[in-house]
């Protein structure tokens, strides 16, 4: 694996996952609130929302270690009119700041519901702008055939929503298990009403279906990308050789096992009578496997940087 670009691997994966999780949470809140009520859905989704911020900040800090001099970070944003890197930093810090503002508004119930929804929509738009800017940094490098292709933004957005969906499922079940554990420590029993159990089961099944659909998209992008590079020849064909061998097979196996096999089990077991511990294990394991697979994929993405010419 190529670990020379570890800071960027951490940043791009963490940032994309955070954006995907935020958007997925927004969709869940909009859809589920109509059926179960906003207060009920906020109770199970807010802890997940509060976890996005620290992960995003961790990713931003990691990205700074990619620079020879961290103090140059502020200078980078001076070229927002012409540089996708500058736009990435602006969108990244903007997403983090707006996300923090929205989380604070949710926590303290500042403003009206519509005002908070507008803030959430703006945050999601800035987050998607971050992923787009991130992909354009690589896509516009015409001297790197493996990056200068439609597969770069397609793969980045697929990773965004695949990891985001599985991260949300893991966080929802993690929150439930934590509350049960805290209740046990105090000598009480944590129970959920029928509506909450139905809401969780429906949400997990929807997240599972989303993950399987995105797995299909990813498994369509990968062979088309490799075939296109191989057919082009030259530096492009040389880049294609990176996507072979044990690490490439491990990547595909991990993503397929997490977003495919385990997610199928999750969909089948996500019912109101299911054991929460079983669902928590399924969601966490699926997320961990896919995360490992995407880290390998991002490592190979950077390893494929074979330039045209010198």
Coordinates of C-alpha atoms in Angstrom, one line a residue:
X1 CA 0.0 0.0 0.0
X2 CA 1.1 3.6 -0.7
X3 CA 1.3 5.3 2.7
X4 CA 3.3 8.3 1.5
X5 CA 0.0 10.2 1.0
X6 CA -1.5 9.1 4.4
X7 CA -2.5 12.6 5.5
X8 CA -4.5 13.1 2.2
X9 CA -5.9 9.6 2.5
X10 CA -7.2 10.3 6.0
X11 CA -8.5 13.8 5.0
X12 CA -10.3 12.8 1.8
X13 CA -11.9 9.6 3.3
X14 CA -12.9 11.4 6.6
X15 CA -14.3 14.5 4.8
X16 CA -16.3 12.5 2.3
X17 CA -17.7 10.2 5.0
X18 CA -18.8 13.3 7.1
X19 CA -20.5 14.9 4.1
X20 CA -22.2 11.7 3.2
X21 CA -23.3 11.1 6.8
X22 CA -24.7 14.6 7.1
X23 CA -26.7 14.3 3.8
X24 CA -28.0 10.9 4.7
X25 CA -29.1 12.1 8.2
X26 CA -30.9 15.0 6.5
X27 CA -32.8 12.6 4.2
X28 CA -33.7 10.4 7.2
X29 CA -35.0 13.4 9.2
X30 CA -37.1 14.7 6.3
X31 CA -38.6 11.4 5.4
X32 CA -39.1 9.9 8.9
X33 CA -40.3 13.1 10.6
X34 CA -43.4 13.1 8.4
X35 CA -44.4 9.6 9.8
X36 CA -42.9 9.5 13.3
X37 CA -42.6 13.2 14.2
X38 CA -39.6 15.5 14.4
X39 CA -39.0 15.1 18.1
X40 CA -38.9 11.3 17.8
X41 CA -36.4 11.3 14.9
X42 CA -34.2 14.0 16.5
X43 CA -33.9 11.8 19.6
X44 CA -32.1 9.0 17.7
X45 CA -30.3 11.1 15.0
X46 CA -28.9 14.0 17.0
X47 CA -26.1 12.0 18.7
X48 CA -24.9 10.9 15.2
X49 CA -25.0 14.6 14.1
X50 CA -22.8 15.6 17.0
X51 CA -20.2 13.0 16.1
X52 CA -19.7 14.4 12.5
X53 CA -17.9 17.5 13.7
X54 CA -15.0 15.9 15.6
X55 CA -14.3 13.5 12.6
X56 CA -14.3 16.4 10.2
X57 CA -11.9 18.4 12.3
X58 CA -9.7 15.4 12.6
X59 CA -9.6 15.1 8.8
X60 CA -8.8 18.8 8.4
X61 CA -5.9 18.6 10.9
X62 CA -4.6 15.5 9.1
X63 CA -4.6 17.4 5.8
X64 CA -2.3 20.1 7.2
X65 CA 0.5 17.5 7.6
X66 CA 0.5 17.2 3.8
X67 CA 2.1 20.6 3.6
X68 CA 5.8 21.2 4.2
X69 CA 5.0 24.3 6.3
X70 CA 1.6 24.2 8.1
X71 CA 1.8 28.0 8.4
X72 CA 1.2 28.2 4.6
X73 CA -2.4 27.0 5.0
X74 CA -3.8 30.5 5.1
X75 CA -1.9 31.5 1.9
X76 CA -3.6 28.7 0.0
X77 CA -7.0 30.3 0.2
X78 CA -5.8 33.4 -1.6
X79 CA -6.3 31.8 -5.0
X80 CA -10.0 30.8 -4.6
X81 CA -10.7 32.4 -8.0
X82 CA -8.4 30.0 -9.9
X83 CA -7.4 27.1 -7.7
X84 CA -9.5 24.0 -6.9
X85 CA -7.2 23.4 -3.9
X86 CA -8.1 26.8 -2.5
X87 CA -11.8 26.1 -3.1
X88 CA -11.4 22.7 -1.3
X89 CA -10.0 24.4 1.8
X90 CA -12.7 27.1 1.8
X91 CA -15.5 24.5 1.3
X92 CA -13.9 22.2 3.9
X93 CA -13.7 24.9 6.6
X94 CA -17.1 26.2 5.6
X95 CA -18.7 22.8 6.0
X96 CA -17.1 22.3 9.4
X97 CA -18.1 25.8 10.6
X98 CA -21.7 25.5 9.3
X99 CA -22.0 22.0 10.7
X100 CA -20.9 23.2 14.1
X101 CA -23.5 26.1 13.9
X102 CA -26.2 23.6 13.0
X103 CA -25.3 21.2 15.7
X104 CA -25.3 24.0 18.3
X105 CA -28.7 25.2 17.0
X106 CA -30.1 21.6 17.3
X107 CA -28.6 21.2 20.8
X108 CA -29.9 24.5 22.2
X109 CA -33.0 24.6 19.9
X110 CA -32.1 28.0 18.6
X111 CA -34.4 29.6 16.0
X112 CA -37.4 28.0 14.3
X113 CA -37.5 24.6 12.8
X114 CA -37.5 26.1 9.3
X115 CA -34.5 28.2 10.1
X116 CA -32.6 25.2 11.3
X117 CA -33.7 23.2 8.2
X118 CA -32.4 26.1 6.0
X119 CA -29.1 26.0 7.8
X120 CA -28.9 22.2 7.4
X121 CA -29.6 22.6 3.6
X122 CA -26.9 25.2 3.3
X123 CA -24.4 23.0 5.2
X124 CA -25.2 20.0 2.9
X125 CA -24.7 22.1 -0.2
X126 CA -21.3 23.3 1.0
X127 CA -20.4 19.8 1.9
X128 CA -21.2 18.5 -1.6
X129 CA -19.2 21.5 -2.9
X130 CA -16.3 20.2 -0.9
X131 CA -16.5 16.7 -2.4
X132 CA -16.8 18.3 -5.9
X133 CA -13.8 20.6 -5.3
X134 CA -11.8 17.7 -4.0
X135 CA -12.4 15.6 -7.1
X136 CA -11.7 18.5 -9.4
X137 CA -8.2 18.9 -7.9
X138 CA -7.3 15.5 -9.4
X139 CA -9.6 15.5 -12.4
X140 CA -8.1 18.6 -13.9
X141 CA -4.5 17.2 -13.8
X142 CA -4.4 16.3 -17.5
X143 CA -0.8 14.9 -17.1
X144 CA -2.1 12.1 -14.8
X145 CA -4.3 9.8 -17.0
X146 CA -5.5 7.8 -14.0
X147 CA -7.0 10.9 -12.4
X148 CA -8.0 12.9 -15.4
X149 CA -11.2 10.8 -16.0
X150 CA -14.9 10.7 -15.1
X151 CA -14.1 7.9 -12.7
X152 CA -12.5 10.3 -10.2
X153 CA -15.6 12.3 -9.3
X154 CA -17.8 9.3 -9.7
X155 CA -15.7 7.3 -7.2
X156 CA -15.4 10.2 -4.7
X157 CA -19.2 10.6 -4.6
X158 CA -19.8 6.9 -4.4
X159 CA -17.4 6.7 -1.4
X160 CA -19.1 9.7 0.1
X161 CA -22.6 8.2 0.3
X162 CA -21.5 4.6 0.8
X163 CA -19.4 5.3 3.9
X164 CA -21.9 8.0 5.0
X165 CA -24.8 5.6 4.9
X166 CA -23.0 2.8 6.8
X167 CA -21.5 5.3 9.3
X168 CA -25.0 6.5 10.1
X169 CA -26.3 3.0 10.6
X170 CA -23.4 2.2 12.9
X171 CA -23.9 5.4 14.9
X172 CA -27.6 4.9 15.3
X173 CA -27.1 1.4 16.7
X174 CA -24.1 2.6 18.7
X175 CA -26.2 5.2 20.4
X176 CA -28.9 2.7 21.2
X177 CA -26.4 0.3 22.7
X178 CA -24.7 3.0 24.8
X179 CA -28.1 4.1 26.2
X180 CA -28.9 0.5 27.1
X181 CA -25.5 0.1 28.8
X182 CA -26.0 3.4 30.8
X183 CA -29.4 2.2 31.9
X184 CA -27.9 -1.1 33.1
X185 CA -25.3 0.8 35.1
X186 CA -28.0 2.7 37.0
X187 CA -30.0 -0.5 37.6
X188 CA -32.8 0.3 35.2
X189 CA -33.9 -1.2 32.0
X190 CA -33.8 0.9 28.8
X191 CA -36.8 0.2 26.6
X192 CA -37.9 1.6 23.3
X193 CA -41.5 2.0 22.2
X194 CA -43.0 0.2 19.2
X195 CA -42.7 3.4 17.1
X196 CA -39.0 3.9 17.8
X197 CA -38.3 0.2 17.0
X198 CA -40.2 0.4 13.8
X199 CA -38.4 3.6 12.9
X200 CA -35.0 2.1 13.5
X201 CA -35.8 -1.1 11.6
X202 CA -37.1 0.9 8.6
X203 CA -34.1 3.2 8.7
X204 CA -31.6 0.4 8.8
X205 CA -33.2 -1.5 6.0
X206 CA -33.2 1.7 3.9
X207 CA -29.5 2.3 4.6
X208 CA -28.8 -1.3 3.7
X209 CA -30.6 -1.0 0.4
X210 CA -28.7 2.2 -0.3
X211 CA -25.4 0.5 0.5
X212 CA -26.1 -2.4 -1.9
X213 CA -27.1 0.0 -4.7
X214 CA -23.9 2.0 -4.2
X215 CA -21.9 -1.2 -4.1
X216 CA -23.3 -1.9 -7.6
X217 CA -22.2 1.5 -8.8
X218 CA -18.7 1.1 -7.4
X219 CA -18.3 -2.3 -9.0
X220 CA -19.4 -0.8 -12.3
X221 CA -16.9 2.2 -12.0
X222 CA -13.9 0.1 -11.2
X223 CA -13.7 -2.3 -14.2
X224 CA -14.7 0.5 -16.6
X225 CA -12.0 2.7 -15.3
X226 CA -9.4 0.0 -15.5
X227 CA -10.5 -1.0 -19.0
X228 CA -10.4 2.6 -20.2
X229 CA -6.8 3.0 -18.8
X230 CA -5.6 -0.2 -20.4
X231 CA -7.1 0.6 -23.8
X232 CA -5.5 4.1 -23.8
X233 CA -2.0 2.7 -23.5
X234 CA 1.2 4.5 -22.5
X235 CA 1.2 6.1 -19.0
X236 CA -2.5 5.3 -18.6
X237 CA -1.9 1.6 -19.2
X238 CA 1.0 1.7 -16.7
X239 CA -1.4 3.2 -14.1
X240 CA -3.8 0.4 -14.7
X241 CA -1.3 -2.2 -13.4
X242 CA -1.6 -0.7 -9.9
X243 CA -5.2 -2.1 -9.8
X244 CA -4.0 -5.7 -9.7
X245 CA -2.6 -8.0 -7.2
X246 CA -3.4 -9.0 -3.6
X247 CA -4.2 -5.5 -2.3
X248 CA -6.7 -4.9 -5.1
X249 CA -8.4 -8.2 -4.5
X250 CA -8.5 -7.4 -0.7
X251 CA -10.1 -4.1 -1.5
X252 CA -12.9 -5.6 -3.6
X253 CA -13.4 -8.5 -1.1
X254 CA -13.7 -6.1 1.9
X255 CA -16.1 -3.8 0.2
X256 CA -18.2 -6.7 -1.1
X257 CA -18.3 -8.4 2.3
X258 CA -19.3 -5.2 4.1
X259 CA -21.7 -3.5 1.7
X260 CA -22.9 -6.7 0.1
X261 CA -23.1 -9.9 2.3
X262 CA -23.4 -8.3 5.7
X263 CA -25.8 -5.7 4.5
X264 CA -28.1 -8.4 3.1
X265 CA -28.1 -10.0 6.5
X266 CA -28.8 -6.6 8.0
X267 CA -31.8 -6.0 5.8
X268 CA -33.2 -9.4 6.7
X269 CA -32.7 -9.1 10.4
X270 CA -33.8 -5.4 10.8
X271 CA -37.2 -6.0 12.3
X272 CA -38.9 -4.6 15.4
X273 CA -38.3 -8.0 17.2
X274 CA -34.6 -8.2 16.3
X275 CA -31.9 -8.3 18.9
X276 CA -30.3 -4.8 19.0
X277 CA -26.9 -6.4 19.8
X278 CA -27.1 -8.4 16.6
X279 CA -28.0 -5.3 14.5
X280 CA -25.2 -3.3 16.2
X281 CA -22.6 -6.0 15.3
X282 CA -23.8 -6.2 11.7
X283 CA -23.8 -2.5 11.1
X284 CA -20.4 -1.9 12.8
X285 CA -18.7 -4.8 11.0
X286 CA -20.1 -3.8 7.7
X287 CA -18.9 -0.2 8.2
X288 CA -15.4 -1.3 9.4
X289 CA -14.9 -3.7 6.4
X290 CA -16.0 -1.0 3.8
X291 CA -13.9 1.6 5.5
X292 CA -10.8 -0.7 5.3
X293 CA -11.6 -1.4 1.6
X294 CA -12.0 2.3 0.8
X295 CA -8.7 3.1 2.5
X296 CA -7.0 0.6 0.3
X297 CA -8.8 2.0 -2.7
X298 CA -7.6 5.6 -1.8
X299 CA -4.0 4.3 -1.4
X300 CA -4.1 2.7 -4.8
X301 CA -5.6 5.9 -6.2
X302 CA -2.5 7.9 -5.2
X303 CA -0.2 5.0 -6.2
X304 CA -1.7 5.3 -9.8
X305 CA -0.2 8.7 -10.3
X306 CA 1.9 8.0 -13.4
X307 CA 2.5 11.2 -15.3
X308 CA 2.6 11.7 -19.1
X309 CA 6.1 12.8 -20.1
X310 CA 8.7 13.7 -17.5

